[in-house]
PDB file of C-alpha atoms and ligand atoms in Angstrom:
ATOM      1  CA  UNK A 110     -58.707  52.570  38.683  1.00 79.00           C
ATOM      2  CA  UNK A 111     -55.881  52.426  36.139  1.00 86.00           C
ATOM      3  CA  UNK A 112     -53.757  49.716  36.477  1.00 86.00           C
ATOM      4  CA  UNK A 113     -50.615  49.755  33.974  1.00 91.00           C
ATOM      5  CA  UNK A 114     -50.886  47.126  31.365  1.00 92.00           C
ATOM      6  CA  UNK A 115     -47.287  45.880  31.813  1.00 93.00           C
ATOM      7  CA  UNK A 116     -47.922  45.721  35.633  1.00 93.00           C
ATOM      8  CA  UNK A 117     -51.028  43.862  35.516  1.00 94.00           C
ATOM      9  CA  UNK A 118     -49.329  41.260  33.270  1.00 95.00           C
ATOM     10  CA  UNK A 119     -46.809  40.296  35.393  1.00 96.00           C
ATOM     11  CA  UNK A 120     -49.434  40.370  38.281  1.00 95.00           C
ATOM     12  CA  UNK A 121     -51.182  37.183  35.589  1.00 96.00           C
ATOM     13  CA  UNK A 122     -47.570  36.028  35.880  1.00 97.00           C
ATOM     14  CA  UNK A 123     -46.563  35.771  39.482  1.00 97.00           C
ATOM     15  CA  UNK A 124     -49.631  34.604  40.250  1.00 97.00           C
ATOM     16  CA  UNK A 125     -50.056  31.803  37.461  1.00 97.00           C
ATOM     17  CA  UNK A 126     -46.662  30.579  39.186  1.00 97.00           C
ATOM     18  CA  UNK A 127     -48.305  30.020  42.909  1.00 98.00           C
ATOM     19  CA  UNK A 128     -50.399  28.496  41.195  1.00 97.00           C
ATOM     20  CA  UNK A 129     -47.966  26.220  39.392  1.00 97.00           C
ATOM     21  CA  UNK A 130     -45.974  25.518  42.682  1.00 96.00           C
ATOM     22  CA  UNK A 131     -49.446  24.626  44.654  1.00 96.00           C
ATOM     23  CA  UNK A 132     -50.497  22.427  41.892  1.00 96.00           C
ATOM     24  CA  UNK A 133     -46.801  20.471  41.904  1.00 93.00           C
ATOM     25  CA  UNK A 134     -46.789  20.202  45.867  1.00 90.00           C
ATOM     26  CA  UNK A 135     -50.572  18.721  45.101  1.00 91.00           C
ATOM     27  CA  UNK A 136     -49.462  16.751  42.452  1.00 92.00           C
ATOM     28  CA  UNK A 137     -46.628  14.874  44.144  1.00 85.00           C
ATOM     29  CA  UNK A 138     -48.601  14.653  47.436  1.00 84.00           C
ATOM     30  CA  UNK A 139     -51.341  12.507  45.656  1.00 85.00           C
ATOM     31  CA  UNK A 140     -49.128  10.496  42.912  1.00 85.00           C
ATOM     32  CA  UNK A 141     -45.201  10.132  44.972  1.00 76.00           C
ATOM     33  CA  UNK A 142     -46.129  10.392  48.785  1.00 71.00           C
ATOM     34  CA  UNK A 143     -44.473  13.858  49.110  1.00 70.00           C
ATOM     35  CA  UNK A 144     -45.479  15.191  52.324  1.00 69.00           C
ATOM     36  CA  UNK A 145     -45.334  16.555  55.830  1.00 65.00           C
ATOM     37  CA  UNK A 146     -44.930  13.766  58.317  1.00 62.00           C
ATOM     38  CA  UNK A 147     -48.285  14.876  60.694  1.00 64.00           C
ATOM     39  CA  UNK A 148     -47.956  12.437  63.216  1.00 67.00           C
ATOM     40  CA  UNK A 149     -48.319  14.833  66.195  1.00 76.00           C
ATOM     41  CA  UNK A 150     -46.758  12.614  68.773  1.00 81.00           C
ATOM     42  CA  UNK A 151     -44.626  13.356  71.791  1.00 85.00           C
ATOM     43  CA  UNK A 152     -42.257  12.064  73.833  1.00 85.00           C
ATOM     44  CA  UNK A 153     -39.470  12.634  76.612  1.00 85.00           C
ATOM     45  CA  UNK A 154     -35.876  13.439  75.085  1.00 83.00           C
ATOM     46  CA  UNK A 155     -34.223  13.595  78.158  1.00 83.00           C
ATOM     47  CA  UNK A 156     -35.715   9.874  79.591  1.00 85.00           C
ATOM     48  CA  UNK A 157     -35.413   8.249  75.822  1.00 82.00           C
ATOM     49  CA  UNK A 158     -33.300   5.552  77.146  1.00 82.00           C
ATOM     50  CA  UNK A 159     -35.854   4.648  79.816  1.00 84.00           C
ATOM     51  CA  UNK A 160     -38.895   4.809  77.993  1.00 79.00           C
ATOM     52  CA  UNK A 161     -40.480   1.091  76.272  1.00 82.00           C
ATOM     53  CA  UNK A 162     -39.911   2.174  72.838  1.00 86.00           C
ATOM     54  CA  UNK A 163     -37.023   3.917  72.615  1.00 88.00           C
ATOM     55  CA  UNK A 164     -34.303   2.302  75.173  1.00 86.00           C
ATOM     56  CA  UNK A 165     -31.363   0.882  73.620  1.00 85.00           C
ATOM     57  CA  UNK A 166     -32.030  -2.954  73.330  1.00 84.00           C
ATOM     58  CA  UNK A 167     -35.375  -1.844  71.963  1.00 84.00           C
ATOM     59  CA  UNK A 168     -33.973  -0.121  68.944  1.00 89.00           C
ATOM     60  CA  UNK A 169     -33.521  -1.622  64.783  1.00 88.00           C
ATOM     61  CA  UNK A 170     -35.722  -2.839  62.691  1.00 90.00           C
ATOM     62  CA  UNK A 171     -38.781  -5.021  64.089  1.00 88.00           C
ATOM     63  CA  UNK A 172     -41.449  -7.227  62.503  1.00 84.00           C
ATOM     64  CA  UNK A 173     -44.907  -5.905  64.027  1.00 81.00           C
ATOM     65  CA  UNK A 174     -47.854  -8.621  64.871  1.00 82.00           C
ATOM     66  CA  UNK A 175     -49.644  -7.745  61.982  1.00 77.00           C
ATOM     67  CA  UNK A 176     -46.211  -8.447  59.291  1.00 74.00           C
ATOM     68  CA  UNK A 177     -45.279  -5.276  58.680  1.00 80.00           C
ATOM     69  CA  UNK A 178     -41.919  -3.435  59.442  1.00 90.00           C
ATOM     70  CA  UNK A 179     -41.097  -1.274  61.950  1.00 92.00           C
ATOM     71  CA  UNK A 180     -37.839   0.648  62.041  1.00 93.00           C
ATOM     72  CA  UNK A 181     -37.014   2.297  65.412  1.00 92.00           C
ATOM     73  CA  UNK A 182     -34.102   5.030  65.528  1.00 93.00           C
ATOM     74  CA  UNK A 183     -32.415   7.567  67.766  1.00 93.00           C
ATOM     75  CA  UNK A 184     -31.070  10.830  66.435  1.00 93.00           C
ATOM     76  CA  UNK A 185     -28.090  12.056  68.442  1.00 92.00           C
ATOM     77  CA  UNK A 186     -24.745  14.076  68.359  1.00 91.00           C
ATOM     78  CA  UNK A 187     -23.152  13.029  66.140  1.00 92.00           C
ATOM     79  CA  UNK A 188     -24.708   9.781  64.746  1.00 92.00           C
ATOM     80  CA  UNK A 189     -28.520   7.832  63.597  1.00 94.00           C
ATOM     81  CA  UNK A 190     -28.399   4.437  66.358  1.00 92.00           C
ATOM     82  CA  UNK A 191     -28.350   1.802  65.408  1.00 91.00           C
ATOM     83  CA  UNK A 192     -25.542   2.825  62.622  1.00 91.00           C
ATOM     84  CA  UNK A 193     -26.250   0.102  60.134  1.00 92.00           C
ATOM     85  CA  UNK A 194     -30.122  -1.233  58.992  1.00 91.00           C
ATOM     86  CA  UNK A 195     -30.845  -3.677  56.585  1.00 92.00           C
ATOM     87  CA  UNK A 196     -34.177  -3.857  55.016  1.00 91.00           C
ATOM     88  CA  UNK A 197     -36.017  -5.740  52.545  1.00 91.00           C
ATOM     89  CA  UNK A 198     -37.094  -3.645  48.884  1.00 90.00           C
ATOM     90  CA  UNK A 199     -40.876  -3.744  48.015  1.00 88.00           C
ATOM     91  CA  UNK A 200     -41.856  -3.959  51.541  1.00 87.00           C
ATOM     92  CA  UNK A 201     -43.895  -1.114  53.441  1.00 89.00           C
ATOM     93  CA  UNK A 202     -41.382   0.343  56.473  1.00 91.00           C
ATOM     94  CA  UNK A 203     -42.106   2.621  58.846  1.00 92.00           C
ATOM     95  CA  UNK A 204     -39.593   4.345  60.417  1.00 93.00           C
ATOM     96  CA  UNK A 205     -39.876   6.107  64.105  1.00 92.00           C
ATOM     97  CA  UNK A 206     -37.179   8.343  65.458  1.00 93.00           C
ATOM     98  CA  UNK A 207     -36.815  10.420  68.389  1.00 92.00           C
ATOM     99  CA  UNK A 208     -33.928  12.961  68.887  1.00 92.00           C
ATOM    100  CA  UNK A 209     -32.132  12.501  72.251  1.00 92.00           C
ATOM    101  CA  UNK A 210     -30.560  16.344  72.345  1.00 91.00           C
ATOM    102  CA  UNK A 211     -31.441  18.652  69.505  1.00 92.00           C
ATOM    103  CA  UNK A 212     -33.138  19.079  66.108  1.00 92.00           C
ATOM    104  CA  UNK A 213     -32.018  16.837  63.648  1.00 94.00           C
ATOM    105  CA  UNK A 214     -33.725  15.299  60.331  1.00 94.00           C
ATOM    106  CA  UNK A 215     -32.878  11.984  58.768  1.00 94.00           C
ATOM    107  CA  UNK A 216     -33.062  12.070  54.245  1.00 94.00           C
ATOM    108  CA  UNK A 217     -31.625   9.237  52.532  1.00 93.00           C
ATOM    109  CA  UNK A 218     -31.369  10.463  48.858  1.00 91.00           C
ATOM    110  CA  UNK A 219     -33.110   9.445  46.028  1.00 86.00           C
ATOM    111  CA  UNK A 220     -35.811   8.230  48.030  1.00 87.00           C
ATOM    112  CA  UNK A 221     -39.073  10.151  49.390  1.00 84.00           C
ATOM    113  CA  UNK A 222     -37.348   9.149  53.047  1.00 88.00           C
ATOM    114  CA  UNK A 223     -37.357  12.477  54.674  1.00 90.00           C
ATOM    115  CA  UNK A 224     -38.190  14.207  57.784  1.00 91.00           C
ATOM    116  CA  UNK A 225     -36.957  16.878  60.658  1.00 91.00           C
ATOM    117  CA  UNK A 226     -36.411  14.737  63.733  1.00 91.00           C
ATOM    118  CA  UNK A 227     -37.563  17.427  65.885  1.00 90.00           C
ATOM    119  CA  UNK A 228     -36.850  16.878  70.248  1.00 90.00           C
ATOM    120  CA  UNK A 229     -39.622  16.231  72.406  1.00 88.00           C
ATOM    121  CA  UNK A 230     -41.634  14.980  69.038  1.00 88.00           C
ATOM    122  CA  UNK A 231     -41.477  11.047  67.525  1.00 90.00           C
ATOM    123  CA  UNK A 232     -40.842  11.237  63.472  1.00 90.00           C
ATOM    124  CA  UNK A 233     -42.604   9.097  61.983  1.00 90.00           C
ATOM    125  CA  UNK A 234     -42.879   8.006  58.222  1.00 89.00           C
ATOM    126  CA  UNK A 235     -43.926   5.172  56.027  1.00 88.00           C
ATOM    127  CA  UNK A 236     -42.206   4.103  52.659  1.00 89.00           C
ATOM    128  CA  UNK A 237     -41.463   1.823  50.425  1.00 90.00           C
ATOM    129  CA  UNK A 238     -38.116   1.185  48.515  1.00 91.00           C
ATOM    130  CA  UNK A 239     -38.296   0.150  44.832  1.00 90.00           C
ATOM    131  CA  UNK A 240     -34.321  -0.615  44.648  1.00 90.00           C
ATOM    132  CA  UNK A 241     -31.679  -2.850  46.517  1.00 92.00           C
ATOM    133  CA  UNK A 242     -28.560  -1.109  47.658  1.00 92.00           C
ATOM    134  CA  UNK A 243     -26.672   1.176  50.260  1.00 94.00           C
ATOM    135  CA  UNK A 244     -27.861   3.904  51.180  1.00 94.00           C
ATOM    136  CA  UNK A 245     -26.519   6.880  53.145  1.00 94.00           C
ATOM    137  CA  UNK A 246     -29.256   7.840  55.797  1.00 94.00           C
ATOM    138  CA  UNK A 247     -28.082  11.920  56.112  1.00 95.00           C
ATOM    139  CA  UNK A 248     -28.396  14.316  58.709  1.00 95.00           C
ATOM    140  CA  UNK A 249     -29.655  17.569  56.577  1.00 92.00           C
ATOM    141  CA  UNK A 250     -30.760  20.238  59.765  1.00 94.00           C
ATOM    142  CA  UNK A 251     -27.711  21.952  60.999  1.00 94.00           C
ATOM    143  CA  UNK A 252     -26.856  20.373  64.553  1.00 94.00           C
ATOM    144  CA  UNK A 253     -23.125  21.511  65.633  1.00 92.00           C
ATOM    145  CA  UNK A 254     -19.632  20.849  64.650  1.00 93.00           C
ATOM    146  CA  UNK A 255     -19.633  17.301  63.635  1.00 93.00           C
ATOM    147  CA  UNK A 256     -23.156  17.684  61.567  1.00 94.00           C
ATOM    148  CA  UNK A 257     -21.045  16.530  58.396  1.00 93.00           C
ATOM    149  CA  UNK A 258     -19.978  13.521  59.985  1.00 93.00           C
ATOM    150  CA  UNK A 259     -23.627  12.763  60.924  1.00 94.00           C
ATOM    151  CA  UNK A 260     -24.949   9.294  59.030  1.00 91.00           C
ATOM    152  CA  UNK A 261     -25.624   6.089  59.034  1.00 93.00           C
ATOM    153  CA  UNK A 262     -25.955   2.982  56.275  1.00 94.00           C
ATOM    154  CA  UNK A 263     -29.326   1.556  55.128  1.00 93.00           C
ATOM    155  CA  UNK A 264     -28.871  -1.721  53.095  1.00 92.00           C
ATOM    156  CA  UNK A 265     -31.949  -2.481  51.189  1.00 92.00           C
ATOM    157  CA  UNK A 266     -31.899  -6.015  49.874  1.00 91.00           C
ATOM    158  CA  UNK A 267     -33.971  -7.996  47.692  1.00 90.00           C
ATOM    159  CA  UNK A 268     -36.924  -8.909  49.187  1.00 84.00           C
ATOM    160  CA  UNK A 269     -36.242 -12.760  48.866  1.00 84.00           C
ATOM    161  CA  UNK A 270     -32.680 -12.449  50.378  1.00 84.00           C
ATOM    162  CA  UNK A 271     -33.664 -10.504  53.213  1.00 81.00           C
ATOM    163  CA  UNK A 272     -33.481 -13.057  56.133  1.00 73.00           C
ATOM    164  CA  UNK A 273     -35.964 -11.325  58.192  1.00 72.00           C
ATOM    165  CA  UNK A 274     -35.580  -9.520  61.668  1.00 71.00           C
ATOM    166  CA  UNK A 275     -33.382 -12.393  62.886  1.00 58.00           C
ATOM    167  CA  UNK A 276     -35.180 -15.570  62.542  1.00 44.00           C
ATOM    168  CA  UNK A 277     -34.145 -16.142  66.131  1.00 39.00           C
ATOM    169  CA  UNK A 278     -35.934 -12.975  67.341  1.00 48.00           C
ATOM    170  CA  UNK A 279     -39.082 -14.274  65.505  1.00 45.00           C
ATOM    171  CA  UNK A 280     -38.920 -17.935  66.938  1.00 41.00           C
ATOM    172  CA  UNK A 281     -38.451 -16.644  70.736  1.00 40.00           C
ATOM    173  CA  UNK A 282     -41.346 -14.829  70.722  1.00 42.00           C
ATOM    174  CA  UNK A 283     -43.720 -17.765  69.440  1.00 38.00           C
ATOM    175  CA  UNK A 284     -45.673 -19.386  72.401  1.00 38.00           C
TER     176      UNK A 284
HETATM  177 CU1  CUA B 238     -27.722  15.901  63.195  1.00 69.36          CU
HETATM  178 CU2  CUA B 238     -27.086  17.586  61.660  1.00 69.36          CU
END
């Protein structure tokens, strides 16, 4: 079979590029963190509010048994609840949202923080942030006509002036 020598060039080409993207999605997998959240995990949209993890009083950011930090957020027309979170740098947070109505995703720039917030499914993701500061926490998945308007504030803080989940919260729950 005769294959044209210009042809079977650019076939070397387009497929030394797959290759190129599979190796950089690889790449920054193994060495940034860059990948699909997988935790398969459902969940009731419509009863959120009811549930034990998701109801309203139950939501922010919360110190688990073993020290880490847990961050616990509803996605919903038009807005990420609670609105404001503050957060210490250097620390390991995981963050676990649920979407109340329809598909949303959460991305605050310049960080690896970003999923789809998909209904019926929990979000979750783990990371780290290097840098103190305020960040914008961004709706990016088309969700209706205030979309634009959808955000909400992280404040990451130096990790000795973060004051911790409320001291308070942290003392009423000691024996
Ligand atoms: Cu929520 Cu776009």
């Amino acid at each position: 079979m005769h294959i044209n020598p210009l042809e079977r060039k650019w076939v070397y080409v387009s497929l030394g590029m797959v290759g190129l993207f599979v190796a950089s999605i690889v790449l920054t997998a193994i060495t940034e963190g860059v990948h699909p959240p997988s935790n398969v995990e459902t969940v009731d949209s419509a009863s959120l509010h009811l549930g034990d993890e998701f109801a309203e009083d139950k939501l922010g950011v919360r110190q688990q048994p073993d020290g880490s930090l847990r961050v616990t957020l509803v996605a919903a027309r038009y807005g990420f609840y609670p609105n404001h979170i503050e957060i210490p740098a250097d620390t390991p947070v995981t963050f676990r949202m649920a979407s109340v109505d329809v598909l949303h995703a959460a991305h605050i720039p310049m960080t690896n923080m970003s999923t789809m917030v998909v209904p019926g499914y929990v979000s979750q993701i783990t990371t780290t942030f290097p840098k103190p500061g305020d960040y914008p926490m961004l709706c990016n998945e088309y969700c209706g006509l205030g979309h634009d308007h959808m955000w909400s504030k992280v404040t990451v803080v130096a990790k000795e002036e973060w004051h911790g989940v409320a001291a308070a919260e942290q003392q009423g729950s000691k024996p």
